[in-house]
């Protein structure tokens, strides 16, 4: 932790500091004890299920809700008591909230009315913003005369026009179809790169969070469960909740039998074997742990392979997804294990490993096993 | 890529769907006709029917009557008495006799004043209603509507009592007035009854709900995130009101304004009870022409003049509004 006062000296003082922030509505705690730091120029995602408090946290940053506990600093300035219209923050609303009685250009220029600019400067800035989101020809239309994707870009241009230090985006892409969403994700990243503005993005789409962000905070019931880069939260989840929420995983209960250097032996009853796993710090023999296996980290084959961590099973169900297939394999103990296998060869030209009721073998690397002690 | 040149033999097979002609349950021809078009015809037909019989036909009768000649028959007018079929003398009198022009002027002026006052009082009320918690809001809306449950006349009489020279209300106002003005301007009582002031007070009181309710309906529908967006973009609360709430509530202002302006300009009862009899409003004039003077053509002429004055600006407004709308929509 940085000492108060020391942050002036350090060159990497966090841009946003959220200290013990909580928000109650009556007796209901929408956000609880959130501690976060976000650096300048990051794309930071708040990820979590519906109703977990993402929007509430974002609205506290924007100044529409006041925290009932804790403090928020933006660029070193305490935000307590500073109304939304004085914060160096702009928000892109989930519903876009475009002014229906103003043209696209007027919408984009609205925030500039409060800036010390001359009329031509303002017009230039509006044109620049419209070019940035490629909406130049639509300047004189009303919001109801453009498409949903175009509206979303107007909202983005409007929020960026005042060159805020911080841009808040509440589910910016939720209303778009899959193709347009993917396209816009990259557009957002480009725009972030060009403008250098710090983005805080709320989303409940984990893929979107993974693609967009430099770091992700996973939220549940008003609390932050884990903060880290997309790889960290995916490959090294800190809790069963995070492992389950981000990506897919099959969970097994086990007991640690031995810890020898980097390798731990974990007895897993459901698999009927002692799994070799990469040890996590603080692991001791006799400890109960949860083991998580991601479907794509498991190999599936017809012949019994060599090495540790080999299990037998029978294909219960399989799903064809084009580029890959998902096998649901029933283990001897009755549990179902999900296995993802890339369709490296064309299915239909005997490219499929197994079909229904085939008995198969599975193997996974000790380094791929996620051990959860929480 | 799956599904390129060679179709995968084990790919998902789509069985051709069985979409035969669907037979509904047995229906008679009337039921079939009704289901096909009856409802929509019936429902769009009702307002046409209503407008035709209760607006268009009476309106045509009134217009025709205004070109008739007064006669001692029953009904007291007839056509073609002096050669020509149409008699323009009523219209000539409308423009030559100061009485009619003056009454029209007073009526429109009073209606405009009452409408503006209703707007100034009603807008904050309607806005406050939308900001209340739902339970309190229901009670407040009830209070706005509650006066409708007592007789209109009773409420006007109550105002007459309040404004009379001997009421506690008048005495209190007089005392207040005497406190602020120099001693030699002091009054024994304020003359409120039988003045235009009394007419405006009672009109504003009576028609305020007609302003508040449409405004409330309009303001309540507005998306609060628009206000937040404006605030987020740097607008202070009053700027948010000026830039977002006010322009988006113009339809409510127009609706409320028309609901107050139109009935007030033709109002007969209130000016008759509390107004100045030597400054008759147009409602009084029409009523007198019909009832006392039995000059139905003149009464019809004044009614037509009032209608033209009220409807003309409205039609012009909606015409220009539509033109502006299409121009905006045709913009690239
Ligand atoms: N003004 C309010 N009054 C009372 N409760 C509220 C209020 N705003 C939010 N809540 C509650 O706080 C919780 C968190 O709400 P929030 O809008 O932050 O969720 P979210 O994470 O954005 O969910 P979603 O993904 O569905 O948008 C919810 O349970 C919600 O019901
Ligand atoms: Mg939300």
XYZ file of C-alpha atoms and ligand atoms in Angstrom:
738
model
C 0.000 0.000 0.000
C 1.199 3.491 -0.797
C 1.571 5.753 2.219
C -0.600 8.879 2.093
C 1.605 11.646 0.809
C 4.009 9.240 -0.803
C 1.878 9.172 -3.928
C 3.208 12.542 -5.055
C 6.698 11.113 -5.239
C 5.757 7.852 -6.917
C 5.134 8.260 -10.620
C 2.512 5.518 -10.719
C -0.073 6.896 -8.305
C -3.322 5.194 -9.285
C -5.668 7.286 -11.356
C -8.785 6.063 -9.583
C -8.755 4.915 -5.998
C -11.862 3.373 -4.488
C -11.483 2.899 -0.742
C -13.913 0.781 1.236
C -16.867 1.987 -0.812
C -20.331 0.686 0.018
C -23.832 1.659 -1.015
C -27.018 0.825 0.802
C -30.551 1.306 -0.433
C -32.530 1.210 2.784
C -31.291 -1.928 4.468
C -30.225 -3.543 1.189
C -26.495 -3.509 0.503
C -26.053 -3.079 -3.245
C -22.280 -2.562 -3.008
C -20.099 -3.606 -0.085
C -16.544 -2.723 0.886
C -15.085 -2.286 -2.590
C -11.375 -1.488 -2.756
C -9.924 -0.895 -6.201
C -7.248 1.066 -7.959
C -7.373 1.733 -11.676
C -4.472 3.139 -13.650
C -4.522 5.830 -16.289
C -5.223 4.522 -19.771
C -6.613 1.182 -18.656
C -9.685 -0.528 -19.993
C -11.039 -1.885 -16.756
C -14.071 -4.171 -16.750
C -16.589 -4.766 -14.016
C -17.948 -8.224 -14.630
C -20.725 -9.954 -12.753
C -24.195 -11.411 -12.879
C -27.390 -9.402 -12.969
C -28.035 -7.337 -9.856
C -24.539 -7.705 -8.406
C -24.029 -3.942 -8.143
C -22.016 -3.113 -11.263
C -24.225 -0.244 -12.381
C -24.424 1.083 -8.835
C -20.633 1.196 -8.559
C -20.405 2.937 -11.936
C -23.058 5.477 -10.940
C -21.058 6.278 -7.824
C -18.053 7.034 -10.032
C -20.213 9.254 -12.252
C -21.737 11.061 -9.277
C -25.366 9.960 -9.648
C -25.248 8.000 -6.408
C -23.331 8.950 -3.314
C -21.525 6.148 -1.457
C -22.893 5.435 1.993
C -19.418 4.316 3.077
C -15.891 4.834 1.839
C -14.294 7.320 -0.502
C -13.585 7.665 -4.209
C -10.593 9.558 -5.588
C -10.279 10.426 -9.253
C -6.919 11.833 -10.295
C -6.059 12.423 -6.654
C -9.221 14.427 -5.970
C -11.754 13.277 -3.376
C -15.118 13.017 -5.134
C -17.215 13.282 -1.975
C -19.823 16.008 -2.450
C -18.809 16.793 -6.030
C -21.901 16.728 -8.239
C -21.949 14.834 -11.518
C -21.756 18.015 -13.605
C -18.434 18.963 -12.059
C -16.692 15.607 -12.368
C -14.065 15.007 -15.069
C -16.046 11.936 -15.999
C -18.473 11.117 -18.774
C -20.772 8.180 -19.048
C -22.149 6.202 -21.932
C -25.541 4.989 -20.788
C -26.870 1.488 -21.184
C -29.919 2.911 -22.982
C -27.698 5.518 -24.762
C -29.945 8.328 -23.417
C -29.651 10.372 -26.612
C -31.705 13.573 -26.585
C -34.573 12.813 -28.960
C -35.245 16.476 -29.739
C -31.720 17.198 -30.923
C -29.885 16.208 -34.078
C -26.911 13.858 -33.924
C -24.535 16.821 -34.146
C -26.374 18.703 -31.378
C -26.240 15.617 -29.191
C -22.509 15.280 -29.671
C -21.964 18.993 -29.120
C -24.194 19.257 -26.072
C -21.446 18.879 -23.485
C -19.274 21.409 -25.312
C -21.685 24.224 -24.473
C -20.115 24.298 -21.037
C -16.557 24.429 -22.339
C -14.765 27.728 -22.969
C -14.784 27.383 -26.759
C -15.831 29.557 -29.678
C -18.596 28.441 -31.997
C -16.278 27.321 -34.835
C -14.068 25.435 -32.372
C -17.129 23.639 -31.096
C -18.254 22.766 -34.619
C -14.773 21.448 -35.402
C -14.776 19.271 -32.313
C -18.212 17.874 -33.190
C -17.022 17.054 -36.698
C -13.879 15.445 -35.324
C -15.925 13.264 -32.967
C -18.384 12.287 -35.688
C -15.490 11.316 -37.955
C -13.993 9.267 -35.136
C -17.143 7.133 -34.999
C -17.708 7.383 -38.772
C -21.023 9.183 -38.537
C -20.185 12.348 -40.467
C -23.011 11.991 -43.022
C -25.606 11.520 -40.294
C -24.936 14.777 -38.421
C -28.330 16.334 -39.124
C -30.475 13.270 -38.425
C -32.480 12.783 -35.283
C -31.713 9.786 -33.046
C -34.884 7.986 -34.151
C -33.741 8.192 -37.771
C -30.583 6.118 -37.342
C -29.953 2.468 -36.555
C -29.268 0.998 -33.127
C -25.569 0.549 -33.843
C -25.305 4.132 -35.080
C -27.071 5.399 -31.959
C -24.561 3.562 -29.857
C -21.737 5.303 -31.700
C -23.416 8.692 -31.244
C -23.569 7.999 -27.522
C -19.882 7.153 -27.543
C -18.989 10.286 -29.509
C -21.067 12.430 -27.157
C -19.375 10.962 -24.100
C -15.913 11.485 -25.622
C -16.493 14.996 -26.961
C -15.481 16.804 -23.767
C -12.275 14.754 -23.600
C -13.070 13.353 -20.155
C -10.314 11.856 -18.039
C -12.505 8.884 -17.403
C -15.168 7.299 -19.559
C -17.741 5.039 -17.957
C -19.537 2.575 -20.203
C -22.564 0.683 -18.895
C -23.056 -2.441 -21.000
C -22.129 -0.466 -24.096
C -22.647 -3.308 -26.534
C -25.519 -5.206 -24.955
C -28.057 -4.058 -27.526
C -26.011 -5.032 -30.574
C -26.084 -8.302 -32.468
C -23.116 -10.658 -32.225
C -21.293 -9.610 -35.414
C -21.693 -5.894 -34.785
C -20.699 -6.399 -31.169
C -17.435 -8.054 -32.120
C -16.714 -5.318 -34.638
C -17.510 -2.605 -32.104
C -15.343 -4.194 -29.439
C -12.329 -3.670 -31.633
C -13.516 -0.191 -32.542
C -13.775 0.666 -28.843
C -10.244 -0.585 -28.269
C -8.988 1.488 -31.205
C -10.706 4.594 -29.928
C -9.325 4.019 -26.452
C -5.854 3.743 -27.940
C -6.290 6.919 -29.995
C -7.723 9.029 -27.186
C -5.849 7.555 -24.216
C -8.938 7.998 -22.056
C -9.345 5.567 -19.143
C -12.331 3.278 -19.701
C -14.340 1.558 -17.006
C -16.703 -0.869 -18.708
C -19.597 -2.687 -17.073
C -20.542 -5.941 -18.682
C -22.087 -9.257 -17.867
C -20.595 -10.830 -20.969
C -17.380 -12.521 -19.899
C -16.058 -12.893 -23.441
C -16.434 -9.162 -23.955
C -14.585 -8.475 -20.704
C -11.766 -10.824 -21.750
C -11.354 -9.267 -25.191
C -11.607 -5.621 -24.167
C -9.926 -5.240 -20.871
C -6.493 -4.852 -19.455
C -7.927 -5.901 -16.097
C -11.186 -7.387 -14.900
C -12.947 -7.192 -11.542
C -15.364 -10.050 -10.933
C -18.276 -9.006 -8.717
C -20.816 -11.006 -6.788
C -23.531 -9.748 -4.431
C -22.012 -6.292 -4.184
C -18.503 -7.516 -3.410
C -15.432 -7.832 -5.592
C -14.311 -11.436 -5.689
C -11.165 -11.112 -7.753
C -9.250 -8.492 -9.716
C -6.698 -9.344 -12.336
C -5.795 -9.513 -15.980
C -8.111 -11.652 -18.128
C -5.519 -14.450 -18.110
C -5.172 -14.321 -14.346
C -8.863 -14.577 -13.603
C -9.324 -17.304 -16.200
C -6.258 -19.440 -15.566
C -5.789 -18.737 -11.853
C -9.235 -18.127 -10.389
C -9.080 -17.479 -6.666
C -12.380 -19.057 -5.783
C -14.900 -21.541 -6.992
C -17.275 -18.662 -7.769
C -14.798 -17.026 -10.144
C -13.783 -20.328 -11.747
C -17.429 -21.092 -12.356
C -18.427 -17.607 -13.507
C -15.563 -17.146 -15.981
C -15.524 -19.931 -18.517
C -16.597 -23.456 -17.743
C -15.161 -25.912 -15.262
C -15.982 -29.227 -13.651
C -15.448 -29.285 -9.902
C -14.297 -32.192 -7.718
C -13.752 -32.384 -3.982
C -10.425 -33.843 -2.917
C -7.965 -34.230 -0.055
C -4.286 -33.387 -0.288
C -2.179 -36.528 0.342
C 1.311 -35.206 -0.318
C 3.094 -31.995 -1.256
C 6.498 -32.522 -2.862
C 7.985 -29.296 -4.153
C 5.848 -27.997 -7.005
C 3.653 -31.080 -7.215
C 0.812 -32.011 -4.908
C -0.939 -35.363 -4.815
C -4.681 -34.905 -4.379
C -6.935 -37.854 -3.726
C -10.147 -37.319 -5.702
C -12.821 -39.880 -4.876
C -14.984 -39.169 -7.893
C -12.090 -39.877 -10.269
C -10.866 -42.847 -8.248
C -7.268 -41.686 -8.420
C -4.615 -39.485 -6.845
C -4.354 -36.483 -9.128
C -0.972 -34.870 -9.671
C -1.479 -31.131 -9.525
C 0.654 -28.023 -9.449
C 0.840 -27.019 -5.789
C -0.432 -23.646 -4.656
C 1.305 -21.794 -1.804
C 0.326 -22.870 1.699
C -0.923 -26.296 0.753
C -0.476 -28.968 3.453
C -1.131 -32.696 3.513
C -4.555 -33.631 4.838
C -6.167 -30.381 3.626
C -9.528 -30.534 1.851
C -9.467 -28.773 -1.526
C -11.671 -28.249 -4.549
C -10.222 -29.141 -7.899
C -11.435 -27.451 -11.078
C -10.823 -28.747 -14.588
C -11.462 -26.628 -17.650
C -12.917 -28.558 -20.622
C -10.251 -27.458 -23.098
C -7.395 -28.546 -20.814
C -8.393 -32.216 -21.062
C -7.357 -34.534 -23.858
C -9.772 -37.200 -24.971
C -8.721 -40.367 -26.845
C -9.696 -43.950 -27.575
C -6.421 -45.649 -26.477
C -5.207 -45.600 -22.907
C -2.428 -42.981 -22.727
C 0.714 -43.023 -20.583
C 1.445 -40.738 -17.640
C -0.361 -39.452 -14.571
C -3.916 -38.038 -14.400
C -5.589 -40.568 -16.686
C -9.308 -41.369 -16.276
C -11.686 -43.662 -18.107
C -15.289 -42.894 -19.000
C -18.106 -43.315 -21.486
C -19.461 -40.625 -23.805
C -22.875 -39.630 -22.519
C -23.583 -36.763 -24.859
C -21.787 -34.690 -27.428
C -22.348 -31.357 -29.036
C -20.972 -30.226 -32.393
C -20.056 -26.513 -32.512
C -18.349 -26.414 -35.893
C -14.832 -25.570 -34.849
C -14.923 -27.769 -31.758
C -17.006 -30.457 -30.085
C -17.980 -30.778 -26.435
C -18.073 -34.276 -24.967
C -19.979 -34.982 -21.787
C -18.223 -38.029 -20.383
C -19.688 -40.134 -17.582
C -17.032 -41.199 -15.097
C -17.152 -44.550 -13.267
C -18.375 -42.757 -10.135
C -21.320 -41.271 -12.069
C -20.045 -37.647 -12.381
C -20.097 -35.941 -15.749
C -16.876 -34.357 -17.029
C -16.962 -31.818 -19.868
C -14.190 -32.154 -22.427
C -13.591 -29.798 -25.339
C -11.857 -31.116 -28.370
C -10.921 -29.088 -31.432
C -12.247 -30.568 -34.641
C -8.820 -30.626 -36.261
C -10.097 -32.861 -39.028
C -13.362 -32.649 -40.825
C -16.114 -34.296 -38.903
C -17.770 -36.838 -41.187
C -14.433 -37.991 -42.519
C -13.883 -40.018 -39.371
C -12.528 -36.903 -37.645
C -14.558 -37.472 -34.533
C -12.815 -39.072 -31.565
C -15.817 -40.880 -30.240
C -19.588 -41.014 -30.477
C -22.340 -41.832 -28.024
C -21.677 -44.741 -25.643
C -18.029 -45.153 -26.747
C -15.614 -45.734 -23.898
C -12.833 -43.186 -23.918
C -9.721 -42.161 -21.986
C -8.939 -38.714 -20.751
C -5.707 -37.119 -19.629
C -4.836 -33.725 -18.182
C -1.580 -32.024 -17.332
C -0.702 -31.436 -13.640
C -0.115 -27.743 -14.493
C -3.655 -27.469 -15.865
C -5.350 -28.457 -12.615
C -6.816 -25.536 -10.669
C -6.634 -26.135 -6.910
C -9.002 -23.995 -4.835
C -8.472 -23.847 -1.132
C -11.230 -21.318 -0.449
C -14.458 -23.944 -41.792
C -17.288 -26.418 -41.513
C -19.772 -26.787 -44.301
C -17.586 -25.574 -47.154
C -17.497 -27.470 -50.460
C -18.253 -30.931 -49.107
C -21.378 -31.231 -47.049
C -20.619 -33.227 -43.914
C -22.526 -36.499 -44.235
C -23.257 -36.624 -40.528
C -24.229 -32.971 -40.310
C -27.471 -31.968 -38.692
C -30.387 -32.881 -40.911
C -33.331 -30.578 -41.191
C -36.487 -32.528 -41.733
C -38.758 -30.608 -44.104
C -41.386 -28.854 -42.062
C -44.995 -29.852 -42.463
C -46.710 -26.531 -43.000
C -50.074 -27.558 -44.341
C -52.931 -25.060 -44.624
C -54.197 -24.467 -41.131
C -57.894 -25.042 -40.641
C -59.451 -22.994 -37.876
C -62.470 -24.206 -35.953
C -65.676 -23.998 -37.962
C -66.905 -20.407 -38.262
C -69.994 -18.890 -39.780
C -69.598 -16.165 -42.433
C -70.504 -13.349 -40.013
C -67.925 -14.461 -37.459
C -65.333 -14.800 -40.228
C -66.048 -11.350 -41.603
C -65.974 -9.896 -38.121
C -62.698 -11.549 -37.243
C -61.105 -10.428 -40.461
C -62.043 -6.781 -40.407
C -64.858 -6.127 -38.000
C -62.857 -5.005 -35.010
C -60.630 -2.534 -36.736
C -63.497 -1.073 -38.759
C -65.676 -0.754 -35.709
C -63.049 0.864 -33.576
C -61.840 3.329 -36.167
C -65.471 3.974 -37.046
C -66.551 5.196 -33.619
C -64.649 8.491 -33.628
C -65.744 9.192 -37.202
C -69.330 8.542 -36.250
C -69.010 10.764 -33.215
C -67.329 13.610 -35.078
C -69.799 13.388 -37.929
C -72.975 13.536 -35.854
C -71.858 15.653 -32.924
C -69.401 18.008 -34.531
C -69.645 18.199 -38.299
C -73.439 18.330 -38.669
C -73.995 20.882 -35.867
C -71.116 22.903 -37.235
C -72.625 22.962 -40.722
C -75.952 24.018 -39.217
C -74.320 26.874 -37.286
C -72.391 28.070 -40.338
C -75.547 27.955 -42.435
C -77.476 29.792 -39.740
C -74.904 32.575 -39.708
C -75.831 33.355 -43.329
C -79.559 33.338 -42.612
C -81.841 36.275 -41.982
C -83.567 36.959 -38.695
C -87.308 36.476 -38.985
C -90.309 36.289 -36.654
C -90.805 32.612 -37.444
C -89.968 29.561 -35.406
C -87.055 28.864 -35.465
C -86.434 32.601 -35.755
C -84.482 32.644 -39.010
C -85.044 31.911 -42.654
C -83.151 31.909 -45.915
C -83.622 33.968 -49.043
C -85.908 36.638 -47.610
C -84.247 39.541 -49.424
C -83.477 38.164 -52.842
C -80.077 36.506 -52.375
C -79.893 33.118 -50.712
C -77.118 34.150 -48.333
C -77.382 37.097 -46.002
C -74.066 38.705 -45.040
C -75.516 41.336 -42.768
C -74.601 39.488 -39.574
C -70.978 39.456 -40.671
C -71.145 43.129 -41.521
C -72.422 43.838 -38.035
C -69.733 41.651 -36.508
C -67.096 43.979 -37.909
C -68.955 47.256 -37.547
C -70.389 46.916 -34.041
C -67.720 47.551 -31.416
C -69.505 45.215 -28.980
C -68.484 42.018 -30.739
C -64.882 42.911 -31.441
C -64.444 44.126 -27.888
C -66.020 41.001 -26.389
C -63.821 38.788 -28.556
C -60.755 40.770 -27.553
C -61.569 40.611 -23.843
C -62.310 36.885 -24.045
C -59.084 36.031 -25.822
C -57.077 38.245 -23.492
C -58.634 36.708 -20.371
C -58.177 33.228 -21.779
C -54.531 33.925 -22.584
C -53.920 35.372 -19.123
C -55.643 32.454 -17.408
C -53.724 29.944 -19.527
C -50.369 31.522 -18.758
C -51.173 31.654 -15.037
C -52.374 28.037 -15.093
C -49.115 27.088 -16.786
C -46.982 29.010 -14.286
C -48.783 27.387 -11.352
C -49.449 24.010 -12.938
C -46.003 23.267 -14.339
C -44.199 23.230 -10.991
C -47.086 21.221 -9.548
C -46.905 18.613 -12.301
C -43.118 18.450 -12.076
C -43.265 18.040 -8.306
C -45.820 15.245 -8.705
C -43.426 13.249 -10.886
C -40.666 13.563 -8.289
C -42.748 12.224 -5.385
C -42.624 8.678 -4.129
C -45.384 6.570 -5.712
C -47.601 6.376 -2.611
C -47.499 10.107 -1.894
C -47.973 10.765 -5.590
C -51.267 8.871 -5.680
C -52.597 10.929 -2.770
C -51.498 14.211 -4.370
C -53.074 13.277 -7.703
C -56.302 12.521 -5.861
C -56.130 15.982 -4.288
C -55.737 17.558 -7.727
C -58.813 15.724 -8.997
C -60.861 15.974 -5.809
C -62.490 19.400 -6.529
C -64.213 17.804 -9.551
C -66.312 15.833 -7.114
C -68.072 18.922 -5.821
C -70.338 20.982 -8.008
C -68.608 23.543 -10.167
C -71.247 26.154 -9.288
C -70.777 25.514 -5.598
C -67.086 26.219 -5.920
C -67.726 29.448 -7.832
C -70.152 30.535 -5.121
C -67.499 29.751 -2.528
C -65.144 32.103 -4.356
C -67.864 34.761 -4.470
C -68.111 34.467 -0.715
C -64.349 34.761 -0.324
C -64.015 37.790 -2.563
C -67.020 39.700 -1.238
C -66.185 42.919 0.583
C -67.061 41.564 4.025
C -65.260 38.214 3.947
C -62.301 37.385 6.202
C -60.319 36.810 3.024
C -60.975 40.270 1.695
C -60.400 41.857 5.130
C -57.129 40.016 5.516
C -55.926 41.074 2.073
C -57.016 44.650 2.758
C -55.105 44.683 6.040
C -52.005 43.386 4.275
C -52.413 45.990 1.524
C -52.849 48.785 4.046
C -49.662 47.745 5.811
C -47.497 48.200 2.721
C -48.991 51.331 1.137
C -48.841 54.922 2.500
C -51.666 55.842 4.862
C -53.596 58.050 2.430
C -53.912 55.134 0.001
C -55.535 52.942 2.639
C -58.766 51.161 1.681
C -61.761 49.893 3.657
C -61.960 46.846 1.416
C -60.639 45.691 -1.949
C -63.117 45.583 -4.765
C -62.663 42.077 -6.154
C -66.131 40.965 -7.105
C -67.362 42.000 -10.548
C -63.880 42.646 -11.897
C -61.788 40.952 -14.523
C -59.430 40.057 -11.696
C -62.132 37.917 -10.089
C -62.837 36.246 -13.434
C -59.168 35.321 -13.885
C -58.829 34.054 -10.302
C -61.836 31.778 -10.582
C -60.926 30.612 -14.096
C -57.383 29.731 -13.015
C -58.722 27.944 -9.979
C -61.324 26.025 -11.968
C -59.200 25.039 -14.943
C -55.905 24.341 -13.179
C -56.447 20.541 -13.152
C -56.867 20.613 -16.933
C -53.350 22.011 -17.123
C -51.805 19.839 -14.430
C -53.084 16.467 -15.601
C -51.839 16.484 -19.233
C -48.560 18.041 -18.106
C -48.162 15.383 -15.441
C -48.903 12.625 -17.963
C -46.261 14.091 -20.268
C -43.585 14.731 -17.648
C -44.081 11.382 -16.006
C -43.226 9.596 -19.248
C -39.928 11.425 -19.711
C -36.859 9.249 -19.383
C -34.935 10.318 -16.284
C -31.698 8.993 -17.756
C -31.883 11.904 -20.234
C -31.632 14.273 -17.275
C -28.712 12.295 -15.936
C -27.044 12.354 -19.354
C -27.359 16.142 -19.507
C -26.020 16.487 -15.974
C -23.192 14.119 -16.826
C -22.291 16.369 -19.762
C -21.849 19.311 -17.437
C -25.291 20.909 -17.127
C -26.434 22.294 -13.801
C -29.958 21.365 -12.689
C -31.565 24.498 -14.152
C -29.750 23.945 -17.450
C -30.960 20.354 -17.487
C -34.487 21.706 -17.059
C -34.047 24.285 -19.819
C -32.384 21.928 -22.321
C -34.125 18.620 -21.694
C -37.256 18.698 -19.549
C -38.806 21.872 -20.977
C -38.429 21.083 -24.700
C -39.612 17.524 -24.198
C -42.693 18.699 -22.315
C -43.893 21.031 -25.088
C -46.565 18.537 -26.201
C -47.903 18.534 -22.626
C -47.815 22.332 -22.486
C -49.742 22.555 -25.767
C -52.287 19.962 -24.671
C -52.812 21.612 -21.274
C -52.843 25.066 -22.847
C -55.573 24.128 -25.322
C -57.616 22.396 -22.634
C -57.574 25.620 -20.614
C -57.611 28.264 -23.351
C -60.509 26.927 -25.409
C -63.119 26.471 -22.670
C -62.046 29.644 -20.868
C -62.460 31.793 -23.970
C -66.050 30.661 -24.351
C -66.804 30.551 -20.622
C -70.238 31.882 -19.689
C -70.876 30.986 -16.057
C -67.817 32.417 -14.318
C -67.872 35.871 -15.950
C -71.618 35.949 -15.416
C -71.274 35.337 -11.691
C -68.097 37.176 -10.711
C -67.280 39.328 -13.747
C -67.889 42.918 -14.708
C -71.287 43.094 -16.474
C -70.246 46.125 -18.531
C -67.333 44.164 -20.045
C -69.149 41.113 -21.393
C -67.095 38.210 -22.641
C -67.989 36.470 -25.872
C -69.873 33.619 -24.207
C -72.243 36.130 -22.650
C -72.715 37.871 -26.014
C -73.587 34.641 -27.820
C -75.955 33.642 -25.065
C -77.669 37.049 -25.100
C -78.066 37.021 -28.885
C -79.646 33.588 -28.761
C -81.844 33.993 -25.727
C -82.707 37.655 -25.140
C -82.339 39.219 -28.584
C -83.493 36.057 -30.386
C -81.087 36.953 -33.196
C -79.936 33.450 -34.035
C -78.003 34.394 -37.197
C -75.973 36.953 -35.225
C -75.306 34.431 -32.448
C -74.186 31.874 -35.023
C -71.944 34.459 -36.670
C -70.216 35.258 -33.383
C -69.818 31.551 -32.672
C -68.233 31.021 -36.095
C -65.911 33.975 -35.521
C -64.814 32.519 -32.186
C -64.236 29.121 -33.770
C -62.140 30.626 -36.570
C -60.094 32.548 -34.039
C -59.471 29.408 -31.982
C -59.039 26.800 -34.678
C -57.218 28.951 -37.247
C -53.997 29.331 -35.242
C -54.114 25.670 -34.231
C -54.390 24.491 -37.818
C -51.625 26.852 -38.890
C -49.440 25.545 -36.084
C -49.971 21.904 -36.928
C -49.482 22.646 -40.630
C -46.120 24.296 -40.036
C -45.150 21.671 -37.482
C -45.837 18.920 -40.039
C -43.906 20.793 -42.705
C -40.936 21.205 -40.374
C -41.182 17.538 -39.430
C -41.090 16.354 -43.042
C -38.221 18.723 -43.791
C -36.254 17.234 -40.915
C -37.048 13.732 -42.033
C -35.965 14.454 -45.581
C -32.600 15.738 -44.361
C -29.780 13.372 -45.370
N -32.361 3.071 -6.461
C -32.372 1.829 -5.937
N -33.147 1.530 -4.873
C -33.141 0.282 -4.346
N -32.426 -0.739 -4.811
C -31.628 -0.510 -5.856
C -31.561 0.777 -6.487
N -30.690 0.699 -7.519
C -30.244 -0.570 -7.541
N -30.796 -1.297 -6.544
C -30.519 -2.699 -6.248
O -29.144 -2.867 -6.127
C -28.724 -4.074 -6.722
C -27.625 -3.815 -7.725
O -28.156 -3.107 -8.792
P -27.303 -2.737 -10.077
O -28.159 -1.929 -10.976
O -26.035 -2.126 -9.648
O -27.049 -4.171 -10.708
P -26.199 -4.560 -11.995
O -25.031 -5.320 -11.511
O -25.938 -3.369 -12.827
O -27.181 -5.554 -12.721
P -27.535 -5.694 -14.294
O -26.450 -6.524 -14.900
O -28.826 -6.433 -14.260
O -27.642 -4.338 -14.882
C -29.946 -4.712 -7.346
O -30.373 -5.754 -6.521
C -30.946 -3.600 -7.388
O -32.233 -4.109 -7.169
Mg -26.692 -2.632 -14.792
